[in-house]
Coordinates of C-alpha atoms in Angstrom, one line a residue:
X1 CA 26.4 -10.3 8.8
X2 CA 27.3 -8.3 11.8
X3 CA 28.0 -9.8 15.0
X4 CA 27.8 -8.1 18.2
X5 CA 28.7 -10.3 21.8
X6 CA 26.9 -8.2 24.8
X7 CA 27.8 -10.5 27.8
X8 CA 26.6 -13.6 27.4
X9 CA 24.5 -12.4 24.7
X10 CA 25.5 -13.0 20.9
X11 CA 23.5 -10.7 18.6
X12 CA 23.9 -11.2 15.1
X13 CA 22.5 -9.0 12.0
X14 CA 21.5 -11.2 9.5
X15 CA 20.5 -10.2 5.6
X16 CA 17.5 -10.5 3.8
X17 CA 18.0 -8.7 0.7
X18 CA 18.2 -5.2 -0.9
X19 CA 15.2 -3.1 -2.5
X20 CA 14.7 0.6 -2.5
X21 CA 12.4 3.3 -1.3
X22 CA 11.4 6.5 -2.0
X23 CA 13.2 8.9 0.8
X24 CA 10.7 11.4 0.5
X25 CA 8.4 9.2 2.2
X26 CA 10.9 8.2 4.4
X27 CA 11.6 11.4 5.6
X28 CA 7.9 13.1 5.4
X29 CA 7.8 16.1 5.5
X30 CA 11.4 17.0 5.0
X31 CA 12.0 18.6 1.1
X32 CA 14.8 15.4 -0.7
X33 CA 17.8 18.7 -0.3
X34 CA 17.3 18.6 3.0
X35 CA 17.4 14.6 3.7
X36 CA 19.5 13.7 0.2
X37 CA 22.8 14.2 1.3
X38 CA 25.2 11.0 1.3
X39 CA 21.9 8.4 0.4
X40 CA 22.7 8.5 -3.1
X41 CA 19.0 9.0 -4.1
X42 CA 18.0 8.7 -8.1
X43 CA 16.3 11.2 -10.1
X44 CA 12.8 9.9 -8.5
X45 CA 13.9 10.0 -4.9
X46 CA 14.2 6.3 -4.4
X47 CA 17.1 5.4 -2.6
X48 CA 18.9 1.7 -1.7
X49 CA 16.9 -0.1 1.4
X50 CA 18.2 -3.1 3.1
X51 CA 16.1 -5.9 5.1
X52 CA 18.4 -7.3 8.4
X53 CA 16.6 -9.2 11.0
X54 CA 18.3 -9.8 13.8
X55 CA 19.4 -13.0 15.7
X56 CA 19.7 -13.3 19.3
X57 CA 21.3 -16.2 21.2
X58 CA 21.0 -16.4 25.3
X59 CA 22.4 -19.7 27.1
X60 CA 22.0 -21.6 23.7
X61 CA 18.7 -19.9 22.8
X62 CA 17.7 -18.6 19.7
X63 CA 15.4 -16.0 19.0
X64 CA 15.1 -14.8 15.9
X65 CA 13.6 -10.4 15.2
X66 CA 11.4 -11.0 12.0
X67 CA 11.5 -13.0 9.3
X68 CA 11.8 -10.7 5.9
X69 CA 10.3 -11.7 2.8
X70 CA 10.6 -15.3 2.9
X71 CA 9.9 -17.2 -0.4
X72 CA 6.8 -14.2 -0.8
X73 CA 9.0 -11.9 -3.0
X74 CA 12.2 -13.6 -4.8
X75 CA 12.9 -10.6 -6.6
X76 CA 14.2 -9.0 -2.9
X77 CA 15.6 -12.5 -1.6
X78 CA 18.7 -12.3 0.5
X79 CA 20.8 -14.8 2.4
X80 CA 18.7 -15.0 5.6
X81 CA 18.5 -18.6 5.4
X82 CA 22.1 -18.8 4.2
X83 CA 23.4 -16.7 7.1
X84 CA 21.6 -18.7 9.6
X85 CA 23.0 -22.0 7.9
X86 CA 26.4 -20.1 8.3
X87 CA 26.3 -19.9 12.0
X88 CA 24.8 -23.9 12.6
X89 CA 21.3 -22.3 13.5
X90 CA 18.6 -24.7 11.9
X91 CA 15.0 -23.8 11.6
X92 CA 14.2 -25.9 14.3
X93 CA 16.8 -24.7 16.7
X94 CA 15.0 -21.2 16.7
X95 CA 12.6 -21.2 20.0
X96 CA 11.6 -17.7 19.9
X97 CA 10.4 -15.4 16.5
X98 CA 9.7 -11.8 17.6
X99 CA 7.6 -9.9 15.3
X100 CA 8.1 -5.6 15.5
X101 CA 4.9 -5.3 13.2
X102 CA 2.8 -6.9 10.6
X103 CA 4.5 -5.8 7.4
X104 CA 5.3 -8.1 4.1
X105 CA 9.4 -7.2 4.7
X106 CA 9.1 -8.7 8.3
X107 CA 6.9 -11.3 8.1
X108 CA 6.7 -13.3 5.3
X109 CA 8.9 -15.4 6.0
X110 CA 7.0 -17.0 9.1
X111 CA 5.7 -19.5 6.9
X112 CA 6.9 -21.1 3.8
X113 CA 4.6 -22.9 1.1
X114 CA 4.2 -26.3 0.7
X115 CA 2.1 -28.4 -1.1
X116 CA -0.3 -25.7 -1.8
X117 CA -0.5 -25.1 2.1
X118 CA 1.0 -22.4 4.5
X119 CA 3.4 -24.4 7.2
X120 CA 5.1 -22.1 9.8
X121 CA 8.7 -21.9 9.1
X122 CA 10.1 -21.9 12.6
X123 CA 8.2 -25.5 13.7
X124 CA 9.7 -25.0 17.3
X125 CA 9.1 -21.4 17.4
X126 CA 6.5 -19.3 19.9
X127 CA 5.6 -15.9 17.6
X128 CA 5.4 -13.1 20.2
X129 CA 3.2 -10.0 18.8
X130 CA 1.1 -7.2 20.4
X131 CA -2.3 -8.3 20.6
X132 CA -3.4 -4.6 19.0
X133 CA -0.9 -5.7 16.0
X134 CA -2.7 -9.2 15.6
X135 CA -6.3 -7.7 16.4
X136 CA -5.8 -4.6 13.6
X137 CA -4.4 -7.9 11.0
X138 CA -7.0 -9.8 12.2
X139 CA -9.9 -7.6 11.6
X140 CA -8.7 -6.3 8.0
X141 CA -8.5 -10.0 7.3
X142 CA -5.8 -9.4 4.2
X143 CA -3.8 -12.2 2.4
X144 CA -1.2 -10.9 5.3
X145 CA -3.1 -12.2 7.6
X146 CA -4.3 -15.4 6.0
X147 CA -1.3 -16.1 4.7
X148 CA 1.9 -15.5 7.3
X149 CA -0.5 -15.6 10.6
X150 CA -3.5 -17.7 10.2
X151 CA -1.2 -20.9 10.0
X152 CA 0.6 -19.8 13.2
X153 CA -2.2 -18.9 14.7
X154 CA -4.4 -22.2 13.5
X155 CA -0.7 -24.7 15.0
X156 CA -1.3 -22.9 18.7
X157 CA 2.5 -20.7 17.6
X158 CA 0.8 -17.3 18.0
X159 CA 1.6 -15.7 21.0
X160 CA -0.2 -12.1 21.7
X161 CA 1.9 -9.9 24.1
X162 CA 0.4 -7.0 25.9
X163 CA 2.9 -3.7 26.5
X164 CA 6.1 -3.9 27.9
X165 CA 7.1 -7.6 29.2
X166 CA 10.8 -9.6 29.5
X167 CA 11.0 -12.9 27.4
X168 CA 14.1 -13.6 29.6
X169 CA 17.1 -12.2 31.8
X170 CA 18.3 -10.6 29.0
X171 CA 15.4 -10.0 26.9
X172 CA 12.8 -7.1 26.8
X173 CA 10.3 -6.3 24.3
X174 CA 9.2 -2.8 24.2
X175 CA 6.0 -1.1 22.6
X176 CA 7.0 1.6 20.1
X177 CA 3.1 2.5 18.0
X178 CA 3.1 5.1 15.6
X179 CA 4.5 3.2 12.4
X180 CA 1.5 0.8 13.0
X181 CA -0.4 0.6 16.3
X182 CA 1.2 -2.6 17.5
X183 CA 4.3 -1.9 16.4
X184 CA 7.6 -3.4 18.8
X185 CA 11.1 -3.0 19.7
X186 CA 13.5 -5.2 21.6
X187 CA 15.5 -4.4 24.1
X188 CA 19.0 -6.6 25.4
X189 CA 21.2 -5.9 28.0
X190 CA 24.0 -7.4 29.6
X191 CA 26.0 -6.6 32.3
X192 CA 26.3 -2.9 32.2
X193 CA 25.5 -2.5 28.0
X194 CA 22.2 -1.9 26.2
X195 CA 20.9 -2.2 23.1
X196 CA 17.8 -1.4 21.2
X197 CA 16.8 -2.8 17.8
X198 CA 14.1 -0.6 16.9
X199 CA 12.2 -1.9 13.8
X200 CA 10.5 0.4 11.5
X201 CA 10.6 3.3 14.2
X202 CA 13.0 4.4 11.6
X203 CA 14.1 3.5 8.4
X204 CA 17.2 5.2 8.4
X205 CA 19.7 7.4 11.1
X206 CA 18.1 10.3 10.0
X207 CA 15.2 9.9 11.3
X208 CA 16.7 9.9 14.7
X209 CA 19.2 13.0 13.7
X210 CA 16.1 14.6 13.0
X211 CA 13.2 12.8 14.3
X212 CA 10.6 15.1 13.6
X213 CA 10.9 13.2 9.9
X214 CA 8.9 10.1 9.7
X215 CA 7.2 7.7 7.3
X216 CA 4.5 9.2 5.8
X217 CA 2.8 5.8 5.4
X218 CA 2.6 5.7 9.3
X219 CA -0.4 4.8 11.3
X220 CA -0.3 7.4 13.5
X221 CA 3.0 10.1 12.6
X222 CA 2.2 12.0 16.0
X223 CA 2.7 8.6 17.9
X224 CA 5.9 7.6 15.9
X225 CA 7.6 11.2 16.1
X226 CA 6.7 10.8 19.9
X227 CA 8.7 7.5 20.1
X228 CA 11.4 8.4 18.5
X229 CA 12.2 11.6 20.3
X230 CA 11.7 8.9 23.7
X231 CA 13.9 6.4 22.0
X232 CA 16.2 9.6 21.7
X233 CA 16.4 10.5 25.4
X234 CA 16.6 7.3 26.4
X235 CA 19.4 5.9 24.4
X236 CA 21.0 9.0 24.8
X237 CA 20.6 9.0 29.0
X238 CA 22.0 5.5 28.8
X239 CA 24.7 5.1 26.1
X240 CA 22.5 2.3 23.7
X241 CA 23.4 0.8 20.9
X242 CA 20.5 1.3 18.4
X243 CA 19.7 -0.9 15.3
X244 CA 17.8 -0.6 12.8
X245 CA 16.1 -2.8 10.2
X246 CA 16.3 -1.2 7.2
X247 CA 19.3 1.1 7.4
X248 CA 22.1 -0.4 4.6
X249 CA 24.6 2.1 5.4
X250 CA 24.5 2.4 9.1
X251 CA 22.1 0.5 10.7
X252 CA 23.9 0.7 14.1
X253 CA 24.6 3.8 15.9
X254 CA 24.6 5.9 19.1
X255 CA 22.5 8.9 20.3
X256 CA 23.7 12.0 21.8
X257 CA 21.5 14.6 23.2
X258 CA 22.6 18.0 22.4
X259 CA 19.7 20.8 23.8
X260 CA 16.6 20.2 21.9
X261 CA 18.4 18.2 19.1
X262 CA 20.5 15.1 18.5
X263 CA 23.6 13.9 17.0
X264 CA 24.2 10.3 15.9
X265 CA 27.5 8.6 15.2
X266 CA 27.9 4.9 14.0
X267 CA 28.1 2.0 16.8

């Protein structure tokens, strides 16, 4: 875990596991001797990936950024559960699950099985998503959807967002498409400090050293590479933390903007 206080604001990184990833992907359409260099990559390309939702408490508050795998894929199972029951944070204390986008790695842990049925695993919780997120799930009507949204949706937990609104004083969430089309970030500032956790805008700090590189799985890479030069700017323009999700190495970092290009140096 990595703890962060901004203000009154405590933002914790919590751990959900390690997998890996092919970083040609990652990195489309850059050639692996150009992205390779201190990621360790094997003889295929795949490279070590981590899974770190994020916890966020405000004036005794939890909200909790994804939910990784859950009990969906054991093989990739980390401590989430064990780092929450390391800070006193009970399922039922969480009041608030943000989710950046409707992938397996962030979302299946929303529910858990029991007795052959999906329950949601935050009982207390409000899921915030953009409605295009749940509406593109919705329609394609995968085990995704039936499985970690259906439940929420079917207890009244579901809660469609539309664009750019604040969940609190301190709170923010932030529409970043490209990487899907509902895709999310959340913003948190306090006092004079910022930070951004970003999702799956970027899988690594590369992609923000060179941001033309993108995941070539994306929904749209013209609208993600757009994003993540604004994310640039901006973080840049206003000294921001940003975090990433699946970053193992350094998931947290700053943003200069030098001419036409960036440099990025861990936070």
């Amino acid at each position: 875990m990595r703890i962060h206080t901004l203000g009154q604001v405590r933002i914790v990184q919590l751990h959900d596991g390690y997998g890996s990833i092919d970083g040609n992907r990652v990195f489309y359409p850059a050639k692996r001797a150009d992205w390779a260099e201190g990621l360790c990559p094997d003889p295929r390309g795949y490279m070590l990936n981590a899974y770190q939702p994020l916890l966020i408490t405000e004036n005794g508050q939890h909200t909790l950024v994804d939910t990784g795998f859950g009990e969906n894929n054991p093989a990739r199972k980390g401590d989430l559960q064990a780092d929450l029951e390391e800070l006193g944070v009970a399922r039922a204390d969480i009041t608030r699950v943000v989710i950046t986008h409707a992938h397996g790695d962030h979302v299946g842990g929303n529910t858990l099985l029991r007795d052959e049925q999906r329950v949601q695993a935050y009982p207390r919780a409000e899921y915030l998503v953009q409605e295009s997120e749940i509406a593109g799930i919705r329609a394609r009507n995968t085990a995704l959807w039936r499985e970690s949204f259906a439940p929420l949706q079917k207890e009244g937990q579901l809660r469609p967002v539309a664009g750019r609104i604040s969940l609190s004083q301190a709170i923010e969430l932030w529409p970043l498409a490209g990487h899907t089309e509902g895709h999310q970030g959340v913003h948190i500032s306090s006092g004079d400090q910022d930070v951004l956790f970003v999702g799956d805008l970027g899988l690594s700090i590369k992609n923000f050293h060179r941001p033309e590189w993108g995941s070539s799985w994306a929904w749209s890479l013209e609208e993600d590479e757009a994003n993540r030069r604004r994310v640039c700017e901006w973080a840049s323009a206003h000294g921001s933390i940003v975090i990433l999700y699946h970053d193992p190495r350094t998931p947290w970092f700053r943003i200069t903007a030098t001419g036409e290009s960036y440099e990025t140096e861990p936070a």
